[in-house]
Coordinates of C-alpha atoms in Angstrom, one line a residue:
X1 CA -11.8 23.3 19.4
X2 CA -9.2 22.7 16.7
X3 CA -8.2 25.1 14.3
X4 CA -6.5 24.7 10.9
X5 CA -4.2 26.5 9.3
X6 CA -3.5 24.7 6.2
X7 CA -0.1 25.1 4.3
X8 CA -0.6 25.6 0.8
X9 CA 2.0 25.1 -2.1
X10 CA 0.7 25.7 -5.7
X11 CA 1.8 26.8 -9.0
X12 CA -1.3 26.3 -11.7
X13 CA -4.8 27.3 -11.7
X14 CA -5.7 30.4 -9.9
X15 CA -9.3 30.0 -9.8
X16 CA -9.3 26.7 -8.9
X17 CA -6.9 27.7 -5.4
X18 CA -9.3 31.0 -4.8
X19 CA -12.3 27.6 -4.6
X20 CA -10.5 26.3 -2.3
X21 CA -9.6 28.6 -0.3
X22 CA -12.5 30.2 0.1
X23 CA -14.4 26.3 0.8
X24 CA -11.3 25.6 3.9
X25 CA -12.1 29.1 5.0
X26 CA -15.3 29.1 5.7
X27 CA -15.3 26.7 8.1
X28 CA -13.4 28.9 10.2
X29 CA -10.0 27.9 9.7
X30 CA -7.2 29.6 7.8
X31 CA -4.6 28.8 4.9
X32 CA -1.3 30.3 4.1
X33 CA -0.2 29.9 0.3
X34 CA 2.7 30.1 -1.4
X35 CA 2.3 30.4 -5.1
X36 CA 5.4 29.2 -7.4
X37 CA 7.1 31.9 -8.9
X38 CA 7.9 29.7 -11.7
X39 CA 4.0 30.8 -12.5
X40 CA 3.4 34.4 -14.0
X41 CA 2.9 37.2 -11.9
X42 CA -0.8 38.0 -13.4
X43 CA -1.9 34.6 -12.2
X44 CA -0.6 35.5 -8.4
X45 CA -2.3 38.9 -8.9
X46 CA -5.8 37.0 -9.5
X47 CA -5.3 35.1 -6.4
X48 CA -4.1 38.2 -4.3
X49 CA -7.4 40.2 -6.0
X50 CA -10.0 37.6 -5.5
X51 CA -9.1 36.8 -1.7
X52 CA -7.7 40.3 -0.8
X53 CA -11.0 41.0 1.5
X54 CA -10.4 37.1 3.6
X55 CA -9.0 37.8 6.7
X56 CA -8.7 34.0 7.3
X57 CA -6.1 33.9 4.2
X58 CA -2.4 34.8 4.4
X59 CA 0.5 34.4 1.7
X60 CA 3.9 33.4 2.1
X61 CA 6.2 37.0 2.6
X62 CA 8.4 36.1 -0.3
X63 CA 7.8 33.7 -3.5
X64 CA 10.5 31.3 -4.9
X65 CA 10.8 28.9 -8.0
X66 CA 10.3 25.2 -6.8
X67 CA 11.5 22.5 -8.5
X68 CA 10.9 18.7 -7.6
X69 CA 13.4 17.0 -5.2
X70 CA 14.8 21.0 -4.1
X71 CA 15.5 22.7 -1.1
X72 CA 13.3 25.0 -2.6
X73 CA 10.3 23.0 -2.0
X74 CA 11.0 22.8 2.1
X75 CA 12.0 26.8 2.0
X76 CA 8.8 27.3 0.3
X77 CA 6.8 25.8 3.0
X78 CA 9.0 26.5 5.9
X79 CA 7.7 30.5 4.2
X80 CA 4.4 29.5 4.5
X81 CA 4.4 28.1 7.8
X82 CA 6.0 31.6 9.4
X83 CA 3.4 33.7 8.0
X84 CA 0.8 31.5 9.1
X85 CA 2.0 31.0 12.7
X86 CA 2.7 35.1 12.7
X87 CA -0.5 36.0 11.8
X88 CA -3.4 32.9 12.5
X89 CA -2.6 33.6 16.8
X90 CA -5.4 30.6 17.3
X91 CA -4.8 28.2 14.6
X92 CA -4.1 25.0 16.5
X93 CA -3.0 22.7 14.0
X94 CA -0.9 23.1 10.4
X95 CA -1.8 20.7 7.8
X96 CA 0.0 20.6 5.0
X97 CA -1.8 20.7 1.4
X98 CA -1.1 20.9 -2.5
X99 CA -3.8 22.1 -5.1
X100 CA -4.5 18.7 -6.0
X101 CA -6.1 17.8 -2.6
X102 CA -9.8 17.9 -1.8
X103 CA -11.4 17.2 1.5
X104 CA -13.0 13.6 2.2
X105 CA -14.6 14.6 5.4
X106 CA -16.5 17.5 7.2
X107 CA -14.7 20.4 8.8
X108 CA -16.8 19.0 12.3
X109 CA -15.0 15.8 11.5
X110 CA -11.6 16.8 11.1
X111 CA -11.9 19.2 14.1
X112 CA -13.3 16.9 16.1
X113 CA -10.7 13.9 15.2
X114 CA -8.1 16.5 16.0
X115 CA -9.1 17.3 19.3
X116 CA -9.7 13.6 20.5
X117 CA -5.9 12.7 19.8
X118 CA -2.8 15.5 20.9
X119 CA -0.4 14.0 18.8
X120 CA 1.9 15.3 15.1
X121 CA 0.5 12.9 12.0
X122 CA 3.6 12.7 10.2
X123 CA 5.6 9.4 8.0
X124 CA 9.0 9.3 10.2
X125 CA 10.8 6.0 9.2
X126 CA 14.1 5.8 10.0
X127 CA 16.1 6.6 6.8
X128 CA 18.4 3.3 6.8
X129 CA 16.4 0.8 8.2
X130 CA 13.4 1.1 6.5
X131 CA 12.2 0.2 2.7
X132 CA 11.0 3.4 2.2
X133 CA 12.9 3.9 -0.6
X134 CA 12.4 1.2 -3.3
X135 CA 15.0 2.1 -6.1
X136 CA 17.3 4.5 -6.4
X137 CA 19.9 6.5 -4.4
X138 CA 19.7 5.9 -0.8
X139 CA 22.1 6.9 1.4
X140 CA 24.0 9.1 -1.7
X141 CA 20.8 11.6 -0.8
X142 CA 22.7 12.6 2.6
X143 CA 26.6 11.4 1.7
X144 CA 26.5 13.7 -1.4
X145 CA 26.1 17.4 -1.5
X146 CA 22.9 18.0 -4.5
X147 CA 23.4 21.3 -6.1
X148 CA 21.2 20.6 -9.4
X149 CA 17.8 19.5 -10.1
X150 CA 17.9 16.0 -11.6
X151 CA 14.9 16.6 -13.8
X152 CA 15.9 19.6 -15.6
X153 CA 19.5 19.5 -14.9
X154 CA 20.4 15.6 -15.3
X155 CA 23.7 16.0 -16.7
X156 CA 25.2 18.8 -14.1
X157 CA 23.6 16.4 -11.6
X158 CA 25.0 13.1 -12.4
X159 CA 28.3 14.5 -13.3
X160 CA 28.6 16.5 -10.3
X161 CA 27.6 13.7 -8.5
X162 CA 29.9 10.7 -10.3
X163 CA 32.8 13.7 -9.2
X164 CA 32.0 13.6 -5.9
X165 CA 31.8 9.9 -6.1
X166 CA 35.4 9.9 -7.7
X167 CA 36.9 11.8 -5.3
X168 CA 35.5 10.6 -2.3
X169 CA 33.9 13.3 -1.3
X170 CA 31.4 12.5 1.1
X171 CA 30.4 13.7 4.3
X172 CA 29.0 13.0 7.6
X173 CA 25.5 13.6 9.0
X174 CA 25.0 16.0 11.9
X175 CA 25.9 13.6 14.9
X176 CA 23.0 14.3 17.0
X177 CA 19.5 13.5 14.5
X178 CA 18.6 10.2 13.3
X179 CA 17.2 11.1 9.5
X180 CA 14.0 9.9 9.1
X181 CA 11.9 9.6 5.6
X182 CA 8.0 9.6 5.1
X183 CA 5.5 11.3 3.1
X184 CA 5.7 15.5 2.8
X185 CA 2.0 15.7 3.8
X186 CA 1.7 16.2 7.0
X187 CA -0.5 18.0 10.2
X188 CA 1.3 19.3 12.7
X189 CA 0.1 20.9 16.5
X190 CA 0.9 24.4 16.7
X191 CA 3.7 24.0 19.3
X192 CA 5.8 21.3 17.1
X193 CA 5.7 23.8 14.7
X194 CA 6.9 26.7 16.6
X195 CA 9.8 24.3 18.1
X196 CA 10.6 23.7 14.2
X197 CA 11.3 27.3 13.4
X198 CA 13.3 28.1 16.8
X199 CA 15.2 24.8 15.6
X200 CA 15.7 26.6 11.8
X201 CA 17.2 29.3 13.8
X202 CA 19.4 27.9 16.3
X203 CA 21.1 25.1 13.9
X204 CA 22.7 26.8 10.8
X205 CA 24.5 23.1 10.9
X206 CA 21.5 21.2 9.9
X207 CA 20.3 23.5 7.9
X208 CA 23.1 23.7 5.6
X209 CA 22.7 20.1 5.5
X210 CA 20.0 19.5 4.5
X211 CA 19.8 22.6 1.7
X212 CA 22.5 20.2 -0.4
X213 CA 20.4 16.7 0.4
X214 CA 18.5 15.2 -2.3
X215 CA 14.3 15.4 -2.6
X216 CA 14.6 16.5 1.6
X217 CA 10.7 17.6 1.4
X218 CA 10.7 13.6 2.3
X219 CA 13.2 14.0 5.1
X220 CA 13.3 17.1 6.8
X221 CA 10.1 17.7 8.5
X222 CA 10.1 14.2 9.1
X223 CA 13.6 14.1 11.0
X224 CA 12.5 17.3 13.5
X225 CA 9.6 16.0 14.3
X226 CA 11.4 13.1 15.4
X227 CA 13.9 14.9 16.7
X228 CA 12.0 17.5 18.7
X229 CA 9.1 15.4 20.3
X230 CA 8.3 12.6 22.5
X231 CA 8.3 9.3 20.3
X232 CA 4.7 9.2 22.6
X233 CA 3.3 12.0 20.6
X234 CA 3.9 11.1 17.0
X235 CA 1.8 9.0 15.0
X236 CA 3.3 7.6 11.9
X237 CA 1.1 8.4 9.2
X238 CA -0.5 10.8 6.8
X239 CA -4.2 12.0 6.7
X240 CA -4.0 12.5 3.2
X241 CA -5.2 9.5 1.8
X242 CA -2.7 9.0 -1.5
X243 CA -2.0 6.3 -2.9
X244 CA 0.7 5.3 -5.6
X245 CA 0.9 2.8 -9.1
X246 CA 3.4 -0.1 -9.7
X247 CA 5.2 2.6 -12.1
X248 CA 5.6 5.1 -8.7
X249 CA 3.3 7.7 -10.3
X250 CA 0.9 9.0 -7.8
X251 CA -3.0 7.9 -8.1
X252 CA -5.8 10.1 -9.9
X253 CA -9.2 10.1 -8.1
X254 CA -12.0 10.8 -10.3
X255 CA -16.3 11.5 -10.0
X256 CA -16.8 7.6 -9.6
X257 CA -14.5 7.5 -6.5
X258 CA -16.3 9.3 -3.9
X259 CA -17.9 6.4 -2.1
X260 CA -14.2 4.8 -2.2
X261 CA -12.6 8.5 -1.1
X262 CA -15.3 8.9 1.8
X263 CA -14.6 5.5 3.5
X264 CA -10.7 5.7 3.9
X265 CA -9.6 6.9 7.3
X266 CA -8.0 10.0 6.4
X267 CA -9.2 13.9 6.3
X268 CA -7.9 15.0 2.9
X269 CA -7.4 13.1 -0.3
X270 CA -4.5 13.6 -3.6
X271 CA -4.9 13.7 -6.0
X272 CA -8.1 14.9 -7.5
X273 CA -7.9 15.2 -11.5
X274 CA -8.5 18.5 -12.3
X275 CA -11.3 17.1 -14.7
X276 CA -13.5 15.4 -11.8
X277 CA -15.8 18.7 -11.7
X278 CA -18.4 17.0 -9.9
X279 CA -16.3 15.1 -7.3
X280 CA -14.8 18.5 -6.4
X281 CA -18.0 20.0 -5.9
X282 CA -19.2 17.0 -4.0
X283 CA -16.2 17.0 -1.6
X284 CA -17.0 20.9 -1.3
X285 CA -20.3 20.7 -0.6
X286 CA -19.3 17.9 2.1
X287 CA -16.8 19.9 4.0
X288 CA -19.2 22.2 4.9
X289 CA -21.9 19.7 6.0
X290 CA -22.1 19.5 9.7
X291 CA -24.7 16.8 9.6
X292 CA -22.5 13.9 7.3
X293 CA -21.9 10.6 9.0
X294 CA -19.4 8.9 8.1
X295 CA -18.8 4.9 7.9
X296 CA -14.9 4.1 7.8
X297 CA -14.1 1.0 5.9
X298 CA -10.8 1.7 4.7
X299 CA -10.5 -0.8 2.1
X300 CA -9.1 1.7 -0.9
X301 CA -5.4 0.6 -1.1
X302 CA -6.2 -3.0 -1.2
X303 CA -9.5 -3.0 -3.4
X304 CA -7.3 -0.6 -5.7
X305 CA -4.5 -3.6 -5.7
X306 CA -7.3 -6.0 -6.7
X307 CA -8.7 -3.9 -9.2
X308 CA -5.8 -2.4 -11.0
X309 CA -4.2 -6.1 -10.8
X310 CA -6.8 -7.7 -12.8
X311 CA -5.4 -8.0 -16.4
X312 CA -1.9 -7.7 -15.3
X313 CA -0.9 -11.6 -15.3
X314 CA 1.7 -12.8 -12.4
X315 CA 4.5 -14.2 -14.7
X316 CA 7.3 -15.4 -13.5
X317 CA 11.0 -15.5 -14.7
X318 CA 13.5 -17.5 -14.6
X319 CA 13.4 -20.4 -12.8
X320 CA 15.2 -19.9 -9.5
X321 CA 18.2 -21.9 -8.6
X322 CA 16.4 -24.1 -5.8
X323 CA 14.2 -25.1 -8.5
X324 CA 16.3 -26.3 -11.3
X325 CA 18.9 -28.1 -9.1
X326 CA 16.2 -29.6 -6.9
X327 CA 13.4 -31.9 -7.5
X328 CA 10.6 -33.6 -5.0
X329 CA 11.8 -36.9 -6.2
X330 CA 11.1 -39.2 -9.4
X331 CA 9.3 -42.0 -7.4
X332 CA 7.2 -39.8 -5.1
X333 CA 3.6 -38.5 -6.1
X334 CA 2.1 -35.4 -4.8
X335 CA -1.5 -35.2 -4.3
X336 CA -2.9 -31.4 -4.6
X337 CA -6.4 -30.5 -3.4
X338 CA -7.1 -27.3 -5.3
X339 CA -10.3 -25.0 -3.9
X340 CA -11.6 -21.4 -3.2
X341 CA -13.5 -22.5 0.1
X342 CA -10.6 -23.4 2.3
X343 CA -13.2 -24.7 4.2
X344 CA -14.3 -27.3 2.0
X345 CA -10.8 -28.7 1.0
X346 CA -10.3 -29.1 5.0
X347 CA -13.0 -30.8 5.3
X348 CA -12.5 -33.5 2.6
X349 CA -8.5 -33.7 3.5
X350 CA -9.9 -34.0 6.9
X351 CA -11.6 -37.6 5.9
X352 CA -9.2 -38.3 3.6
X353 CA -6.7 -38.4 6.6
X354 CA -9.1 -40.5 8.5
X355 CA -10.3 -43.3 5.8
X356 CA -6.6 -43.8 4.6
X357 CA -3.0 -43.8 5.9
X358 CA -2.2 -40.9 3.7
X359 CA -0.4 -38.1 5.1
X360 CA -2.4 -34.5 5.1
X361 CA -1.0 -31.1 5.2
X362 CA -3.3 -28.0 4.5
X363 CA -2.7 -25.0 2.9
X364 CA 0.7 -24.6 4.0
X365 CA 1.0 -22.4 1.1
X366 CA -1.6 -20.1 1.7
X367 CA -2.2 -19.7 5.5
X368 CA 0.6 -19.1 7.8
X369 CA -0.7 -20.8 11.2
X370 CA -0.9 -24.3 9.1
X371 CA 0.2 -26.9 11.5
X372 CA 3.7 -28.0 10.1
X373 CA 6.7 -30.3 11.4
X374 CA 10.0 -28.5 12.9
X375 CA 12.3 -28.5 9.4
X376 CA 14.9 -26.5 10.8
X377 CA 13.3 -23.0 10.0
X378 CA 12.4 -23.7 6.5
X379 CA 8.7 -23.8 7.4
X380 CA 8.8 -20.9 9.8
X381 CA 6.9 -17.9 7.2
X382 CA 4.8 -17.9 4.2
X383 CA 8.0 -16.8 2.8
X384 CA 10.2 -19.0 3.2
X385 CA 7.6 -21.8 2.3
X386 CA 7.1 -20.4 -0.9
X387 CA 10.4 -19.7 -1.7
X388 CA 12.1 -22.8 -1.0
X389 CA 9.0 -24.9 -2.2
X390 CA 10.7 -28.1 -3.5
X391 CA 13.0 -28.4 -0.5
X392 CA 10.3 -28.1 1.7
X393 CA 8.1 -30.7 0.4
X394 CA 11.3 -33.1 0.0
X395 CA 11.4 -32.6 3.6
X396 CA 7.8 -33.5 4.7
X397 CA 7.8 -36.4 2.5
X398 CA 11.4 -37.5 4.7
X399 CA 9.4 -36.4 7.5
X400 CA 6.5 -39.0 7.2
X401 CA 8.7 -41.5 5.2
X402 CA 6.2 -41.6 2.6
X403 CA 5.9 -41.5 -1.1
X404 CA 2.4 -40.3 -1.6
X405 CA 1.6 -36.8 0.2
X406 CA -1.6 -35.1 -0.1
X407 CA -1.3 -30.6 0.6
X408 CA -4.4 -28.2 -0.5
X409 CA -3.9 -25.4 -2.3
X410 CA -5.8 -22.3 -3.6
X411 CA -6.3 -22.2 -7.0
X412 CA -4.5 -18.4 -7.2
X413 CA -1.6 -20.1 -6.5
X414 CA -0.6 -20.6 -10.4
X415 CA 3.1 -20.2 -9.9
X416 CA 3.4 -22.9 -7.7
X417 CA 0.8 -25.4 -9.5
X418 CA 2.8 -24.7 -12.4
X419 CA 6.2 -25.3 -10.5
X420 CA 4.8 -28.8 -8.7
X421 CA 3.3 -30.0 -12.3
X422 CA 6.2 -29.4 -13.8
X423 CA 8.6 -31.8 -11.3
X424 CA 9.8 -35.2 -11.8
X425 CA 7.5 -36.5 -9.0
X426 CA 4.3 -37.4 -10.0
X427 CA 1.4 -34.7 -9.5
X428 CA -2.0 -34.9 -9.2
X429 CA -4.8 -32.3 -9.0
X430 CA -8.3 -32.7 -7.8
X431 CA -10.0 -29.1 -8.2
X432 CA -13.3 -28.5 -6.3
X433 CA -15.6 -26.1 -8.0
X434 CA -18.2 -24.3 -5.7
X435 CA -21.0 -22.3 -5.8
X436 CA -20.7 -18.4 -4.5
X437 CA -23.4 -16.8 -3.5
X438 CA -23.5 -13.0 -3.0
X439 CA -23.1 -13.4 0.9
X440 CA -20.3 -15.5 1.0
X441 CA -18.5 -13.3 -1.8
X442 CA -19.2 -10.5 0.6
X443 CA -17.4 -12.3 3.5
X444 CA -15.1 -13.0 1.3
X445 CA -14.1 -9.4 0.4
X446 CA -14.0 -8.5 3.8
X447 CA -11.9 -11.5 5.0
X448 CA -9.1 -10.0 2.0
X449 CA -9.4 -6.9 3.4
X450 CA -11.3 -5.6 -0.3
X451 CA -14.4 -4.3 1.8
X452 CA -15.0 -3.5 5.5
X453 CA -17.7 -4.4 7.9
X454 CA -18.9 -0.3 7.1
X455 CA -18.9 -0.8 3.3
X456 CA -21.5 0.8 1.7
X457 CA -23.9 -1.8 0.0
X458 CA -23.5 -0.2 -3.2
X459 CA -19.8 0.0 -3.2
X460 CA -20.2 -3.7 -2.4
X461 CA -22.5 -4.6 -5.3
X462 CA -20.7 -3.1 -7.9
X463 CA -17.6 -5.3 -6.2
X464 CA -19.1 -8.5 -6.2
X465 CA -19.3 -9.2 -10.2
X466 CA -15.1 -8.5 -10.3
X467 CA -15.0 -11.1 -7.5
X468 CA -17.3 -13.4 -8.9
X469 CA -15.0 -13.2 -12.4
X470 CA -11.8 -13.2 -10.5
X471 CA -12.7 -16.7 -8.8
X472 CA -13.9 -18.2 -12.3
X473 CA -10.5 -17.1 -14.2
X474 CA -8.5 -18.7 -11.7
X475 CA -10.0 -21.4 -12.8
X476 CA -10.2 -21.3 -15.9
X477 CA -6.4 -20.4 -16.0
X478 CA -5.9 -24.0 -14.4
X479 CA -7.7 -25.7 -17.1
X480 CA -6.0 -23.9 -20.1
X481 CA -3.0 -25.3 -18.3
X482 CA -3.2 -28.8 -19.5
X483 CA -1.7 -30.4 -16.4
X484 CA -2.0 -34.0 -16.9
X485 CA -4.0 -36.1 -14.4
X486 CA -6.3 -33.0 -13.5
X487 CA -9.7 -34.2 -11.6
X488 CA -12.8 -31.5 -11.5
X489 CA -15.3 -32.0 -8.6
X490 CA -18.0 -29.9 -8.4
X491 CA -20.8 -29.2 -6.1
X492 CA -24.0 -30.6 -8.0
X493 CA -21.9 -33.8 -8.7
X494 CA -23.6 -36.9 -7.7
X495 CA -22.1 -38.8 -5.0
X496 CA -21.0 -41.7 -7.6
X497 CA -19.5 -39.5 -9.4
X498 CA -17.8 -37.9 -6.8
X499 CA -16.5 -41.6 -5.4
X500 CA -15.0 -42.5 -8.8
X501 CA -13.3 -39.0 -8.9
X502 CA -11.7 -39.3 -5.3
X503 CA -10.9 -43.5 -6.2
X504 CA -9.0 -41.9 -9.4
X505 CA -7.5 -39.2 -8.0
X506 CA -5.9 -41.0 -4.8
X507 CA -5.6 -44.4 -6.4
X508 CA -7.6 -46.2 -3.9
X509 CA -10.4 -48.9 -4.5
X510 CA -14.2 -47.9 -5.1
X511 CA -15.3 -49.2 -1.8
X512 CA -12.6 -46.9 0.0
X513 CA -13.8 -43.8 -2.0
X514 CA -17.1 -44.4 -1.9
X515 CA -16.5 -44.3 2.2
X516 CA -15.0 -41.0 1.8
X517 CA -17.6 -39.6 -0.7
X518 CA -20.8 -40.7 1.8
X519 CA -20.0 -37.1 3.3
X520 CA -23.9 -34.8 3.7
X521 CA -22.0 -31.3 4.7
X522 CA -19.1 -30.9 2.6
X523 CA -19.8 -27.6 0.7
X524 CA -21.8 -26.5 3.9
X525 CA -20.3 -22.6 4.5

């Protein structure tokens, strides 16, 4: 059976680390901590005092002061590690930890999920290729030799650094390791780890490398690894479920999270406010249950996306270039199905198609398998579509040597309504209102990837309203627009009504509409 012995760097709270020690230990696995010597010596006495009779708790043989984006933070746990591998013979497995992380699963859990799959769980993207890195330095963190901290030091750091720059000099990256870049928290199987610190012996090179790299607790575990085993036996993630705000600050998981915190597929959570008493207590409590069951849904990056996006209007800037030198045409007239139920829009574009000679695309904005003519690549991604969106409808309307062109749309699309109504060409909107009833709202959140098919009831519930309001400002949004020529069909219309609004909004006569209106199952889910 797997064994843990969990890496722990910390530098606050001492009562709060002797909790949680004590809660990893008692399953039976161990934990070797290193406690920043940037923190006083009386608070690394407590710790020492209170867990001095665990046998299942180690500490790192010499302290050191960390600071962020330091070699000091990978010597730190590279001390760790050694005294855990030295004196934990059995411990299978190394996770790595900070005193902000709490357990979201049972110790039988996360032994057992470690025994069914022999591989190392570490983030390993390769440094150049990837978008790991958003803003910032890039390669500079390896060209450059670091010798500051940027946060306490910023003007040794960016003057040694604009130096450097000056004089050119850079230098080259040890010829035989592809640097990699991923998160720090890791687990790793007892033998990667040993290979690790025969590697920290044997290569003085790489070592001196990376000692002068910038923030290398985000490169150097992750470029061994790599380096040291099979591709085969690696997966490319963390088990600490983390997640990260627009602004790049790391998440805070409070008492209301733990239904969200117990259905991500991960073992370990950061980070836990250090006010969410009762969440730490639950999360305690759980790790020691050997009876919890657990329903993975692993909905919490995107519901927190939804959530934390509400409030936060998409605006746009300045009109791109495509757009201002481009238009759809003076003389042409776009026709723009707007709905929620994709499904329902098909359908009536569907008979629209068939009653008329008007040419029908469907949500070419919106769903990437919509059926579209070869336009030389243009139409080949989401992307692309959306980004060249006046050139691309200038081309369809070439395409079918037309003048009148009816697309659907959904009605978050904003941007692009805006865009379209704002063209020479003629636009026309005809927005179908639905009803929503709690079950298809439910499908709904699971078709967006907001809930999974395990989602607790309860989580859903509370989901549904924020769903339900989401769908009625979207529309509401459309109407505060003022786009001229702006039709509203809704369900409970009559069927006259319904007849005049399609006649209107196509510019077809009554008899023609009211054909296309004599339809039993449109809303129909």
């Amino acid at each position: 059976m797997a064994r843990i012995a969990f890496i722990l760097l910390c530098h606050k709270d001492p009562e709060a680390i002797v909790r949680q020690a004590r809660m990893l230990t008692e399953a039976g696995d161990y934990i070797a901590i290193h406690f920043d010597a940037r923190a006083s010596a009386d608070a690394f006495a407590r710790i020492r005092a209170e867990l001095a009779d665990n046998p299942n708790v180690v500490f790192a043989r010499r302290r050191i002061r960390c600071g962020w984006g330091e070699w000091s933070l990978v010597q730190a746990t590279l001390h760790a590690v050694e005294a855990a591998v030295g004196h934990f013979p059995r411990a299978t497995h190394f996770y790595m930890l900070s005193g902000d992380c709490a357990p979201i699963k049972s110790a039988r859990y996360a032994h057992a999920f470690l025994d069914a799959h022999d591989v190392d769980y570490i983030e390993s993207f390769d440094f150049f290729e990837s978008d790991w890195i958003k803003t910032g330095m890039k390669e500079e963190r390896l060209t450059y030799r670091h010798f500051f901290n940027e946060r306490t030091q910023p003007w040794r750091f960016y003057t040694s650094f604009n130096l450097q720059k000056r004089l050119r000099l850079t230098r080259d990256i040890p010829h035989d390791i592809d640097v990699q870049i991923g998160s720090q928290w890791w687990c790793l199987r007892r033998r990667t780890v040993e290979w690790i610190l025969d590697f920290t012996k044997a290569r003085r090179d790489v070592m001196r490398f990376f000692r002068t790299t910038w923030i290398p607790d985000e490169t150097f575990f992750q470029t061994l690894v790599r380096h040291l085993v099979p591709g085969t036996e690696i997966e490319t993630r963390t088990l600490t479920f983390l997640m990260f705000t627009d602004y790049g600050m790391p998440v805070t998981f409070y008492n209301d999270h733990y239904d969200l915190l117990l259905g991500q597929d991960n073992l370990f959570a950061r980070k836990i406010s250090p006010e969410a008493v009762q969440l730490r207590r639950r999360l305690g409590s759980l790790y020691s249950d050997d009876t919890a069951e657990f329903s993975i849904s692993d909905e919490g990056r995107n519901l927190y996306r939804f959530l934390a996006g509400r409030g936060r209007e998409g605006r746009r800037f300045a009109r791109r270039f495509w757009e201002v030198e481009s238009t759809i045409g003076r003389d042409r007239e776009l026709l723009i199905v707007i709905c929620k139920k994709w499904h329902v829009a098909k359908r009536l574009v569907a008979r629209i198609r068939r009653m008329t000679d008007l040419p029908v695309i469907e949500y070419l904005f919106n769903e990437e398998g919509t059926a579209l003519p070869d336009l030389g690549g243009i139409q080949l991604s989401l992307a692309k579509r959306t980004r060249h969106r006046r050139a691309l409808m200038r081309m369809l309307f070439d395409y079918y040597r037309t003048d009148r062109l009816v697309i659907c749309m959904d009605p978050a699309s904003m941007d692009l309504l805006t865009d379209f109504c704002g063209d020479r060409a003629r636009t026309r909107l005809l927005e179908i209102q639905c009803a929503f009833s709690d079950t298809y709202l439910g499908g709904h959140a699971r078709r967006v990837g907001l809930a999974g098919e395990r989602t607790r009831p309860e989580t859903l519930a509370r989901l549904l309203p924020t769903i339900r309001h989401d769908i009625t400002h979207e529309s509401d949004r459309i109407r505060d627009a003022g786009f001229a020529s702006h039709f509203i069909l809704r369900e409970g219309d009559a069927r006259e009504r319904s007849a005049d609004l399609l006649a209107q909004f196509l510019d077809i006569p009554a008899e023609k509409a009211q054909d296309i209106a004599e339809f039993d199952h449109l809303f129909a889910d």
